[in-house]
CSV table of C-alpha atoms and ligand atoms in Angstrom, one decimal:
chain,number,residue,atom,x,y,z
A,1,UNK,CA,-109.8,-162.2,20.3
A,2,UNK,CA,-110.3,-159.1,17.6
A,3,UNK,CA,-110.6,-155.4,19.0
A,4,UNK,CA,-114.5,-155.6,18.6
A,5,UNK,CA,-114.8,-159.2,20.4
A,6,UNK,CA,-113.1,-157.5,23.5
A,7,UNK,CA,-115.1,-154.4,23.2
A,8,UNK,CA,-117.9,-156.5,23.0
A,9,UNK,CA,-117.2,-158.0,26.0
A,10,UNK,CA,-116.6,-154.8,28.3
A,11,UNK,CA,-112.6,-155.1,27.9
A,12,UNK,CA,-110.5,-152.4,27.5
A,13,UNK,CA,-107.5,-153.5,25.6
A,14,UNK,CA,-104.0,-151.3,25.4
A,15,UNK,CA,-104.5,-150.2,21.8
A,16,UNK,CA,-108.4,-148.7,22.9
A,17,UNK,CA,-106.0,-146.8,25.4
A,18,UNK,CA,-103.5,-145.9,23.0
A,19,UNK,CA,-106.0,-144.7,20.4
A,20,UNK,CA,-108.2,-142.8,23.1
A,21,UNK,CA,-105.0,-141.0,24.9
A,22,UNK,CA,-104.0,-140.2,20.7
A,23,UNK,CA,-107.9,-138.6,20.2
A,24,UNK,CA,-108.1,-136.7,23.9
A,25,UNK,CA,-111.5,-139.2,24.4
A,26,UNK,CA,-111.8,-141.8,26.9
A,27,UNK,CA,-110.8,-145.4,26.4
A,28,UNK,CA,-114.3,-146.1,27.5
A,29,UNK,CA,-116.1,-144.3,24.4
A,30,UNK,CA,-112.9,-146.0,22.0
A,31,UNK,CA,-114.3,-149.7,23.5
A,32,UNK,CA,-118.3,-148.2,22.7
A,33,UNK,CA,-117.3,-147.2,19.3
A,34,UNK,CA,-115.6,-150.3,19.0
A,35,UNK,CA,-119.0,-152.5,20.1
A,36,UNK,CA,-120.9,-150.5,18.1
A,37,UNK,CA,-118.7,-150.7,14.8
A,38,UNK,CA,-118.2,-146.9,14.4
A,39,UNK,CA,-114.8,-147.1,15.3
A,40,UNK,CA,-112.1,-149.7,14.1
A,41,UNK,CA,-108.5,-150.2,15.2
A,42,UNK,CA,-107.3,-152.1,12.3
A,43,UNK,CA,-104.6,-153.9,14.8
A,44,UNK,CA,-102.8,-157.4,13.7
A,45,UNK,CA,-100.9,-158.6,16.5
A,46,UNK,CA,-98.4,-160.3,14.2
A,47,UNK,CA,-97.6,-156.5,13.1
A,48,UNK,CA,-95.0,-155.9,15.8
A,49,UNK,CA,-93.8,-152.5,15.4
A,50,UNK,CA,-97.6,-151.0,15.3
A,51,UNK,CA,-98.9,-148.1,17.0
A,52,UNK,CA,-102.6,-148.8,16.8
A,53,UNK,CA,-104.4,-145.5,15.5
A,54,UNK,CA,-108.5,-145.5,15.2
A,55,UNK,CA,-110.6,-144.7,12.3
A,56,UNK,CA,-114.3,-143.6,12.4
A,57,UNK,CA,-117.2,-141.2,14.4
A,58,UNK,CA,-116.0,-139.4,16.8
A,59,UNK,CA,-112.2,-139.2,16.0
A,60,UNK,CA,-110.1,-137.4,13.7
A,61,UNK,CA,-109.7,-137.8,10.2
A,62,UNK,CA,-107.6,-139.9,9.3
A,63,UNK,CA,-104.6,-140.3,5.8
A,64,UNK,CA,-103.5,-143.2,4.0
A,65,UNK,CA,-100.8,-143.2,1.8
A,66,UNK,CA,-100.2,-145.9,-0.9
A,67,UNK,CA,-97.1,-147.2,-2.1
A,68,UNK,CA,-96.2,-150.4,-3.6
A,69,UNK,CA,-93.9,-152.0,-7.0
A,70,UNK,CA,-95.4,-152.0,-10.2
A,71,UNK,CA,-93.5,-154.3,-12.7
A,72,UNK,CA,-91.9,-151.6,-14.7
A,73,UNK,CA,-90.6,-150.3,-11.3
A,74,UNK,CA,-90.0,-153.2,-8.9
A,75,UNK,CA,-87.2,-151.6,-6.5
A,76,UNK,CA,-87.6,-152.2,-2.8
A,77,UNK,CA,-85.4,-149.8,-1.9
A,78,UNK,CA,-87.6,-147.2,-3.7
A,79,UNK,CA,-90.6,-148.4,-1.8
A,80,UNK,CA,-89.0,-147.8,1.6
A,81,UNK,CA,-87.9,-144.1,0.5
A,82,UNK,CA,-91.5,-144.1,0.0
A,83,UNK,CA,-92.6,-145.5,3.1
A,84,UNK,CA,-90.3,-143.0,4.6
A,85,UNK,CA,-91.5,-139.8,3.1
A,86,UNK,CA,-95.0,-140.7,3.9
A,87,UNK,CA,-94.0,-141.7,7.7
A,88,UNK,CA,-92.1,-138.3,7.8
A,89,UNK,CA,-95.5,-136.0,6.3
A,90,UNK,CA,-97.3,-138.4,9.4
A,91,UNK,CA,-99.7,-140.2,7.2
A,92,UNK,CA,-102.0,-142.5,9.6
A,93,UNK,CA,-101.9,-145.7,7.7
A,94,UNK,CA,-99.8,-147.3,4.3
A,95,UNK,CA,-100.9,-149.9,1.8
A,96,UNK,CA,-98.3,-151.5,0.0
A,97,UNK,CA,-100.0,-152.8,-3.7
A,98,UNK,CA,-97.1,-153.8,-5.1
A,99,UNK,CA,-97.5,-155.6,-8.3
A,100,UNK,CA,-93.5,-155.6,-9.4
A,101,UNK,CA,-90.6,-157.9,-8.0
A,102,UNK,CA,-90.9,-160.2,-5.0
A,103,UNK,CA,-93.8,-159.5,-3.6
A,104,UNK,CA,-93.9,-161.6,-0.1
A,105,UNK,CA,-90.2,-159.9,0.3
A,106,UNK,CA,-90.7,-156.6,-0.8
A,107,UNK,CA,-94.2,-156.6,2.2
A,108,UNK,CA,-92.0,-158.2,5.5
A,109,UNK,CA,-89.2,-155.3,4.3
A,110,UNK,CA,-92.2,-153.1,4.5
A,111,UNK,CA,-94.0,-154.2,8.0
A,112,UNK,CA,-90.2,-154.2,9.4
A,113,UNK,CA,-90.0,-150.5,8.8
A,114,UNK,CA,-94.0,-149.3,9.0
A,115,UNK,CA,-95.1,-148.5,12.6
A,116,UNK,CA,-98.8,-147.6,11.0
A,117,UNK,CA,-101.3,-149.8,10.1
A,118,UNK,CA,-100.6,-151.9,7.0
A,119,UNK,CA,-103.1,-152.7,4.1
A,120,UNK,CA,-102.7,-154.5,1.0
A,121,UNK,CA,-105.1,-156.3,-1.8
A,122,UNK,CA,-104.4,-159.7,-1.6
A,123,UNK,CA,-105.9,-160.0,-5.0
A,124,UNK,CA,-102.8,-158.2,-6.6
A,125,UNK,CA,-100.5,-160.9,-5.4
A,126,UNK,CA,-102.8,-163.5,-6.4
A,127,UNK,CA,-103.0,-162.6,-9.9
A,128,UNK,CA,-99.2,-161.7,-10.3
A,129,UNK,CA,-98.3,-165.1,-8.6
A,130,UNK,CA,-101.2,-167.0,-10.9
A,131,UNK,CA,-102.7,-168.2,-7.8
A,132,UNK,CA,-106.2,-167.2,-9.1
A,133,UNK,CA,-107.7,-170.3,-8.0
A,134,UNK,CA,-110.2,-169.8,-4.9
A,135,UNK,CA,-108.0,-172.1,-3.1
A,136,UNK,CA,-105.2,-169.8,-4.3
A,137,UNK,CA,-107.0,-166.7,-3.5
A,138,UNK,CA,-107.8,-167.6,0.4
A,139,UNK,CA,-103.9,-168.8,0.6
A,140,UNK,CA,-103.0,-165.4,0.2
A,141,UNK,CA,-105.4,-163.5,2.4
A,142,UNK,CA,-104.1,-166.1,5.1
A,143,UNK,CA,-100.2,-165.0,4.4
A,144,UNK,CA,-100.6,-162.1,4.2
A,145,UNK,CA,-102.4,-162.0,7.7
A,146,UNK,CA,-99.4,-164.2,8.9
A,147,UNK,CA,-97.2,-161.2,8.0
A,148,UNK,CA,-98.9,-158.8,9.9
A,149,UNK,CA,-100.8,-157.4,7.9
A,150,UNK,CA,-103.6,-155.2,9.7
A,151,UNK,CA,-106.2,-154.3,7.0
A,152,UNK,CA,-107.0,-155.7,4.0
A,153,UNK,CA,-109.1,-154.6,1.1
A,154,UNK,CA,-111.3,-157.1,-0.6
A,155,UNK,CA,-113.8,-156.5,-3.5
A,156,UNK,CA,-116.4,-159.1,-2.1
A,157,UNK,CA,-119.0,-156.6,-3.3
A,158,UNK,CA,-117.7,-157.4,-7.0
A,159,UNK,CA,-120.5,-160.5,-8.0
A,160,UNK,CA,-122.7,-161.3,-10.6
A,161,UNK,CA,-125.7,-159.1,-9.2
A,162,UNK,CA,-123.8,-156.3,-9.4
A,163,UNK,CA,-122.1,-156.8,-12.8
A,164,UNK,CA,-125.4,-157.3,-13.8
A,165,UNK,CA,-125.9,-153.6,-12.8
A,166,UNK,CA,-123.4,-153.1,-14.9
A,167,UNK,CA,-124.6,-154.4,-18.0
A,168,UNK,CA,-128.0,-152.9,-17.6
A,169,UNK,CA,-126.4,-149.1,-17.3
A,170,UNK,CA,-123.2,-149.7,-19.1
A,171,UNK,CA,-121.2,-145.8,-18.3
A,172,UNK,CA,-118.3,-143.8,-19.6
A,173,UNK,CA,-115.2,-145.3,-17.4
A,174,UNK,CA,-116.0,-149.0,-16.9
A,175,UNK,CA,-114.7,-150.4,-14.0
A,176,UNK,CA,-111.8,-148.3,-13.0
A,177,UNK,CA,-110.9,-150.4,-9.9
A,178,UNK,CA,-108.0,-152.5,-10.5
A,179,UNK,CA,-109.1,-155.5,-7.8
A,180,UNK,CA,-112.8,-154.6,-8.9
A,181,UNK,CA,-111.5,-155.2,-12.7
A,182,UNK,CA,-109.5,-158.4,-12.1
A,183,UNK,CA,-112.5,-159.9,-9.9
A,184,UNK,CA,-114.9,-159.3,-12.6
A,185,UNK,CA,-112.7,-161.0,-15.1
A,186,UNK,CA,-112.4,-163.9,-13.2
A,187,UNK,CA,-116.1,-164.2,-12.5
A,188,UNK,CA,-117.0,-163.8,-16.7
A,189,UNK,CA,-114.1,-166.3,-17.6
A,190,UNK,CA,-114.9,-168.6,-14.9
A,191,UNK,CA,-118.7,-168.3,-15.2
A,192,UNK,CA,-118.1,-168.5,-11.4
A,193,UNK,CA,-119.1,-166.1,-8.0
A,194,UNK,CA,-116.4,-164.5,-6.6
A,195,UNK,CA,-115.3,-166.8,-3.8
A,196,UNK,CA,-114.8,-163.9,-1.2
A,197,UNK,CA,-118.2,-163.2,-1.7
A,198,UNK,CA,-119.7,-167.6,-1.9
A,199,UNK,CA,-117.4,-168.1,0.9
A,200,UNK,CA,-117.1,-164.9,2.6
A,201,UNK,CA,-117.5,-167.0,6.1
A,202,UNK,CA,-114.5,-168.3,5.6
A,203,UNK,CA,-112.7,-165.1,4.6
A,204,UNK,CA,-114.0,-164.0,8.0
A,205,UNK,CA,-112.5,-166.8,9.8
A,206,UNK,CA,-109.4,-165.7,8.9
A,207,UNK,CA,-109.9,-161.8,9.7
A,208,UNK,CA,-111.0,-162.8,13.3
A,209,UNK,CA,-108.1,-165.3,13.5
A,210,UNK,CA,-105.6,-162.2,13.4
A,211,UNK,CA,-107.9,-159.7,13.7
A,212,UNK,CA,-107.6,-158.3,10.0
A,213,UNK,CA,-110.0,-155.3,9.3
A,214,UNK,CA,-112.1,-156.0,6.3
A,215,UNK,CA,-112.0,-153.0,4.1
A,216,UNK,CA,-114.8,-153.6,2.3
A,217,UNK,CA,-113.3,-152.8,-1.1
A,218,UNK,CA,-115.3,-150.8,-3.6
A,219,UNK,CA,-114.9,-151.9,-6.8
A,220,UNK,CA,-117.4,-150.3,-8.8
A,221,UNK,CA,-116.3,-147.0,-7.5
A,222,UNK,CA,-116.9,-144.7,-10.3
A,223,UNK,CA,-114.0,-143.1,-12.6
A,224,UNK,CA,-115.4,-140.3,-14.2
A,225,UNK,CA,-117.5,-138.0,-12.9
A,226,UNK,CA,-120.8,-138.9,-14.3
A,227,UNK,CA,-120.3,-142.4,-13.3
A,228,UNK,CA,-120.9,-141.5,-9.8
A,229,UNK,CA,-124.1,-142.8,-8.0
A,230,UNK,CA,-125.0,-145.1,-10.9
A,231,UNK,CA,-126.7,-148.7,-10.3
A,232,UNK,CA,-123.7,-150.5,-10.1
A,233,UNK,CA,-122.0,-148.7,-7.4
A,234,UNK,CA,-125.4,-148.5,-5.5
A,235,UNK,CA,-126.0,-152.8,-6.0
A,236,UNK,CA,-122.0,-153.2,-4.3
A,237,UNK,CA,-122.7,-150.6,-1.6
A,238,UNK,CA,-126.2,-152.5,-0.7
A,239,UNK,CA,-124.3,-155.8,-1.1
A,240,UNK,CA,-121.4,-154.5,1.2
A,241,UNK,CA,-124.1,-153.0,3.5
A,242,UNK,CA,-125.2,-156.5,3.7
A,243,UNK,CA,-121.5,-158.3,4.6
A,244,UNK,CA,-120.4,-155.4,7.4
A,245,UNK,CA,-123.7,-156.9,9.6
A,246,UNK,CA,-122.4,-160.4,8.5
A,247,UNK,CA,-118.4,-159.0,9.6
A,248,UNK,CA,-119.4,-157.5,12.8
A,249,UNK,CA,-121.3,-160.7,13.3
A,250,UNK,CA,-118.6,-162.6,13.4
A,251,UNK,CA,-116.7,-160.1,15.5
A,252,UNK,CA,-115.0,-159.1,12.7
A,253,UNK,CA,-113.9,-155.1,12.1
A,254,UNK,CA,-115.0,-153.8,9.1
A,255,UNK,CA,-114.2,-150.3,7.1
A,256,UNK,CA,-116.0,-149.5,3.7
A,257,UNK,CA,-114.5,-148.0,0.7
A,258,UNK,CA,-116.6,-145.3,-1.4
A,259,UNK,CA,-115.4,-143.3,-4.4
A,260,UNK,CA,-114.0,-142.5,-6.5
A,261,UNK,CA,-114.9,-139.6,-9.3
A,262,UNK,CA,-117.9,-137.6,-8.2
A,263,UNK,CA,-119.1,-133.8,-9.1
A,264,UNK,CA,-119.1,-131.8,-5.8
A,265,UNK,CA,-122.7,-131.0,-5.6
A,266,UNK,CA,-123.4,-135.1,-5.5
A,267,UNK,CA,-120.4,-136.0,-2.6
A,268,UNK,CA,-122.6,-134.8,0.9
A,269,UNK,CA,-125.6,-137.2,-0.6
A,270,UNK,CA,-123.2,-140.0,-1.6
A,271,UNK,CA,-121.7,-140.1,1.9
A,272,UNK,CA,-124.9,-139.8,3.8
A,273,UNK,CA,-126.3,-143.0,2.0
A,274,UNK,CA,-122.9,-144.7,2.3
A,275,UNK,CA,-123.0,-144.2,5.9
A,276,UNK,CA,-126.9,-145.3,6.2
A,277,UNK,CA,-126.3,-148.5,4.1
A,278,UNK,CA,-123.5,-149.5,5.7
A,279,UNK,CA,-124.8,-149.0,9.2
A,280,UNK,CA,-122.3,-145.7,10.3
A,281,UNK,CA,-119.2,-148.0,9.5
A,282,UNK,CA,-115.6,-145.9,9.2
A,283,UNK,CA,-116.2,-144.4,5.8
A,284,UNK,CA,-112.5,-144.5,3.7
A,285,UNK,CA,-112.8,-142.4,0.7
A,286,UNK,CA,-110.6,-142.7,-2.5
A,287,UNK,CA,-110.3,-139.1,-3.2
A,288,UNK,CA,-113.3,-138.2,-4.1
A,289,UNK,CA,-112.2,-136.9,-7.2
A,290,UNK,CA,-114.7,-133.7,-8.1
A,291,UNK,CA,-113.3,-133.2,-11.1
A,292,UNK,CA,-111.5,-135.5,-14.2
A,293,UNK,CA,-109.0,-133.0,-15.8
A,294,UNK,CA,-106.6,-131.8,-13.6
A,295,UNK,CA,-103.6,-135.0,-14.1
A,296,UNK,CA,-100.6,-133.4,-12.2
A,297,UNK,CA,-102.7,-131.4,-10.0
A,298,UNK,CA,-105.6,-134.5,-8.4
A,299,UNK,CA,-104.0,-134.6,-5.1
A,300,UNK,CA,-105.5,-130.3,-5.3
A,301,UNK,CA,-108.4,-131.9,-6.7
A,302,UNK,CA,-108.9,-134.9,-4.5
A,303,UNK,CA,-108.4,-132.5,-0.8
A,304,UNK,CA,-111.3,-130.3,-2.4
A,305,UNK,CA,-113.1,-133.3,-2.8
A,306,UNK,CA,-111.8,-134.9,0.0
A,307,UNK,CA,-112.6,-132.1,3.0
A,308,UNK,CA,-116.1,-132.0,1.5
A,309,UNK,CA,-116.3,-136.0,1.8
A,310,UNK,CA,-115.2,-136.1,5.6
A,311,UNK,CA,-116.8,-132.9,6.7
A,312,UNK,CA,-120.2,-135.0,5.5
A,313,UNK,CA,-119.0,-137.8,7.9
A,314,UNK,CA,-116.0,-139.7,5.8
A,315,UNK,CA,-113.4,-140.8,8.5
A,316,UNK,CA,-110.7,-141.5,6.1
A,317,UNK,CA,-108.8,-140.2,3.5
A,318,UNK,CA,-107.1,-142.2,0.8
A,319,UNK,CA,-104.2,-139.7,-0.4
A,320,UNK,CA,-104.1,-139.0,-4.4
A,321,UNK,CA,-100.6,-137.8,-5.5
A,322,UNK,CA,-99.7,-135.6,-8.5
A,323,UNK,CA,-98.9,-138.6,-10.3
A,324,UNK,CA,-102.1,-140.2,-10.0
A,325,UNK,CA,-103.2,-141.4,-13.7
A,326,UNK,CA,-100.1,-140.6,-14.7
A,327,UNK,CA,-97.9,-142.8,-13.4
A,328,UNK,CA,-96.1,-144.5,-10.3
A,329,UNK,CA,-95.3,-141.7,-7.5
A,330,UNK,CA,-91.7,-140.7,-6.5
A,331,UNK,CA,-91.1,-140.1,-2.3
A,332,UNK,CA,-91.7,-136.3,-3.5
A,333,UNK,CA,-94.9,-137.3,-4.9
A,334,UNK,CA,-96.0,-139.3,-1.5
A,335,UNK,CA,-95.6,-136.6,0.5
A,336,UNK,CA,-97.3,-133.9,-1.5
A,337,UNK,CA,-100.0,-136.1,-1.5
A,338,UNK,CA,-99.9,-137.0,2.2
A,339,UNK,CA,-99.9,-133.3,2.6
A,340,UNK,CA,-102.8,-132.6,0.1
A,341,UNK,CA,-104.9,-135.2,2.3
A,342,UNK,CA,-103.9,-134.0,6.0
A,343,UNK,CA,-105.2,-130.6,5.2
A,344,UNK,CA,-108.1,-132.0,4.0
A,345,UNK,CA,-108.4,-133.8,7.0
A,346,UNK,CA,-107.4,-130.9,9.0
A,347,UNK,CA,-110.2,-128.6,7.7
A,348,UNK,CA,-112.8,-131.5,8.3
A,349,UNK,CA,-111.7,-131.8,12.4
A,350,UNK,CA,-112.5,-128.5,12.6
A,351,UNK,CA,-115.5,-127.8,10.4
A,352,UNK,CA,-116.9,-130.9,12.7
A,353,UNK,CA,-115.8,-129.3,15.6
A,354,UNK,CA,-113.3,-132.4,16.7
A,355,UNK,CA,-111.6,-131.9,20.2
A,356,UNK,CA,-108.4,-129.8,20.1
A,357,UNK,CA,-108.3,-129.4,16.0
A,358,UNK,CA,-108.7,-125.3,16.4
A,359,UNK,CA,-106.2,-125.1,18.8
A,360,UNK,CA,-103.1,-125.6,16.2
A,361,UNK,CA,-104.4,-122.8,13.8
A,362,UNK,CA,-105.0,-120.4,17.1
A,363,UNK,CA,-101.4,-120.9,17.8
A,364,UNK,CA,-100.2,-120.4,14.4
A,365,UNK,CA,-102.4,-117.1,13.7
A,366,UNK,CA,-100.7,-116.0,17.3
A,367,UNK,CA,-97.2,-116.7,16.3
A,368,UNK,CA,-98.2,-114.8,12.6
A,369,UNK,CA,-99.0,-111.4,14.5
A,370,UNK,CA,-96.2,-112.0,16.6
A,371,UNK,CA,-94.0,-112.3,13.3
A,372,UNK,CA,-92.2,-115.2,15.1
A,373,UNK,CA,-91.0,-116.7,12.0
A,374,UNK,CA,-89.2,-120.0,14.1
A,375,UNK,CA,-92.9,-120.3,15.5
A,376,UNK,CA,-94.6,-120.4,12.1
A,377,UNK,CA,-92.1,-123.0,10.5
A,378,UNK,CA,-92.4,-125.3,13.4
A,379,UNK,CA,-96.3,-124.9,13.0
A,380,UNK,CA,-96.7,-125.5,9.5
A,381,UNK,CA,-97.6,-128.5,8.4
A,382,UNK,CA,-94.7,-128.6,5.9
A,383,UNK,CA,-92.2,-127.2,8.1
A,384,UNK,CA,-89.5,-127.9,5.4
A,385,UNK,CA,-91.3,-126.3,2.1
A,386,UNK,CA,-92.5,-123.6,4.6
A,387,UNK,CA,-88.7,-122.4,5.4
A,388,UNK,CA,-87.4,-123.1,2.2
A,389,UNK,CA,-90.0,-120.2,1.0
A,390,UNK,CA,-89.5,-117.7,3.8
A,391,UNK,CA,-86.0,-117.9,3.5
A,392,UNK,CA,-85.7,-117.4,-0.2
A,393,UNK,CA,-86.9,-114.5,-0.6
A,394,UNK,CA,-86.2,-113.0,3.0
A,395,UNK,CA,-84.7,-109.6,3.7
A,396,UNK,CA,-83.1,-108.4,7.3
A,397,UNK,CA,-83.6,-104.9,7.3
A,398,UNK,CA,-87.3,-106.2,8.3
A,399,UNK,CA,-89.1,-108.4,11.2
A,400,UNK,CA,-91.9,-108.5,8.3
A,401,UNK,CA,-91.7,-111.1,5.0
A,402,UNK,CA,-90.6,-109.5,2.1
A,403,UNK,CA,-94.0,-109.5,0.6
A,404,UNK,CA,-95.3,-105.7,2.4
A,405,UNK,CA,-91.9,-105.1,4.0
A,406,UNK,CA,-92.6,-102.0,6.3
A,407,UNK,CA,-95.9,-101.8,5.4
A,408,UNK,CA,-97.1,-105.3,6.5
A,409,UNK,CA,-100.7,-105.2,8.0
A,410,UNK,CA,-99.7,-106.5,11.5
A,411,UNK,CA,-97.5,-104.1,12.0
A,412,UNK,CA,-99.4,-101.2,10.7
A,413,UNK,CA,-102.2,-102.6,13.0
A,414,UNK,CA,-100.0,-102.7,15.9
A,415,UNK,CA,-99.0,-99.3,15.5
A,416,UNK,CA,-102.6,-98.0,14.7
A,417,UNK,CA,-103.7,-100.1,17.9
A,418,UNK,CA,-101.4,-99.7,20.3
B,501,SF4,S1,-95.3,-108.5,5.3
B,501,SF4,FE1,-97.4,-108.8,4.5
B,501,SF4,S2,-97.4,-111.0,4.0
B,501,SF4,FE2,-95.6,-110.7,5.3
B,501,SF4,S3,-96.3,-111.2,7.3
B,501,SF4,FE3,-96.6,-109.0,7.1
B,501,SF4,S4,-98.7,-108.8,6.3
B,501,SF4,FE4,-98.1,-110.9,6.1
């Protein structure tokens, strides 16, 4: 039985406990959430080493990180570092999209190490594989749930209505999705409906089988700026507002994807109708990107876009790394992004007033007037970069940092104050 087929039925199942005792709420409003479909706890049981977390209304805000081969860099050993770094900056969940190398291999290496929920695009391994038959297509979705895999994003929103859309209000970027892009080609070669979407009944079947969330990709996210809110995007978000009724249905759990590149003063609006559409499902964001020209700097530009995004009601954060359109991301690249989204997601928690989020910056400001300096470093969300800092630059003829010395303001305060 899935999460949301025992919440439906009153039970209280150990990962509800786990996620509630995680959020400081009661296991009771984690089962609600779950019958309701704000909440999901994306929870294979094949995934052994998992510690369920929970994504949606209500709870924090939560990180992904994504790591994964590419063919010009297919090095297991690389993605572990990865999954590493992004474990130690505490992201909430990983999706591995490899592309490169031995991909069934370089996933069970993965699940063996990741104690977060695991996603992947089964679509990725389908086309590198050439198992782009529909036949082909659902093989992989199954294999991948035999893995362990926990969530699993699937452009079934990607179909001839909305490429139609598409063709009607052509735009700048295309489709900037790679599974959106490689389902689209597949339908115009093939002349055919993309089979998740035909036979998404039986892509449930195997979600509730072993409890696989749907993430409900979004493929016709947009990729520049004033792509966002166009008719394509709207047609998949209405189409995938349609198949999360059809999910919960079934007692599948669902989470939807949104964008993508849009201008700051259009992300509040985009969310609120995401949310509407889709029935207040856990809202994962890709960014949002407010802005196209910052390449070594998007993981800055996707948190400003990104705390915006979940402050309006997104519950989770895909991370964007310096490298993004750039190229694939080192371990040092994964965490800066990891960090980049956690204090996005930070800033949202308390902006939305979430149990508990003021409490760590109280005790941080406290240990700053103090000057406790081993307070501050074990505080900071970067304990490492944070030291590394201090410590360059730090001079012991004074309790202060060497940026006011004897004239630092809590110390003149003090003495002003008494
Ligand atoms: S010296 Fe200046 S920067 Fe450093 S802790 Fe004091 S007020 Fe802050």
């Amino acid at each position: 039985m899935t999460q949301r087929e025992e919440a439906l039925r009153g039970n209280i199942t150990e990962a509800m406990k786990v996620v509630a005792k995680a959020e400081n709420l009661s296991p009771e409003g984690i089962r609600l959430g779950l019958a309701k479909g704000t909440i999901s706890i994306p929870c294979n049981p094949l995934h052994k080493n998992l510690n369920p977390v929970g994504f949606g209304q209500g709870l924090k805000v939560k990180v992904n990180a994504n790591i994964g081969t590419s063919a010009d860099f297919p090095d297991v050993a690389e993605e572990l570092k990865k999954l590493d770094a992004a474990l130690e900056a505490k992201t909430d969940a990983l999706m591995d999209l490899s592309t490169g190398g031995n991909i069934s291999a370089i996933r069970k290496s993965i699940l063996m190490k990741c104690t977060v929920p695991l996603g992947t695009v089964p679509i990725y391994q389908a086309v590198v594989e050439k198992r782009m038959t529909v036949e082909g297509m659902f093989e992989v979705v199954e294999e991948q749930a035999q893995d362990g895999v926990d969530f699993m994003t699937i452009h079934c929103g990607v179909n001839f209505e909305t490429i139609g859309r598409l063709k009607k209000q052509p735009r700048l970027m295309d489709v900037v999705s790679r599974g959106g892009a490689l389902m689209m080609q597949w339908i115009m070669k093939n002349k055919e409906e993309n089979p998740f979407f035909q036979y998404y009944d039986r892509l449930l079947e195997i979600a509730r089988k072993y409890d696989i969330t749907m993430s409900l990709g979004d493929g016709m996210r947009p990729g520049s700026i004033v792509d966002a809110g166009d008719q394509a995007q709207i047609q998949e978000l209405m189409v995938l507002g349609d198949l999360t009724k059809r999910a919960w249905e079934a007692g599948v759990q669902v989470i939807i994807e949104g964008p993508g590149h849009v201008p700051y003063d259009q992300i509040v609006e985009q969310i609120k109708l995401q949310k509407k559409v889709c029935q207040n499902a856990p809202f994962y964001v890709l960014g949002p990107l407010p802005t196209d020209v910052a390449p070594g700097y998007d993981h800055i530009t996707a948190a400003i876009g990104g705390t915006l995004a979940a402050t309006a009601g997104a519950d989770f954060l895909c991370y964007v790394t310096p490298t993004e359109h750039l190229g694939l991301p080192t371990p040092e690249d994964v965490k800066e992004g990891v960090i980049a989204s956690r204090i996005a997601a930070h800033c949202a928690d308390i902006a939305k007033g979430i149990p508990g989020a003021k409490d760590w910056d109280i005790a941080m400001s406290k240990a700053r007037k103090e000057l406790n300096w081993g307070k501050q470093i074990e505080l900071a969300i970067d304990p490492v970069k944070a030291k590394k800092i201090h410590d360059k630059r730090h001079s012991d003829s004074s309790d202060a940092c060497s940026m006011c010395g004897e004239f630092c303001a809590y110390k003149v305060s003090k003495n002003a104050l008494g």
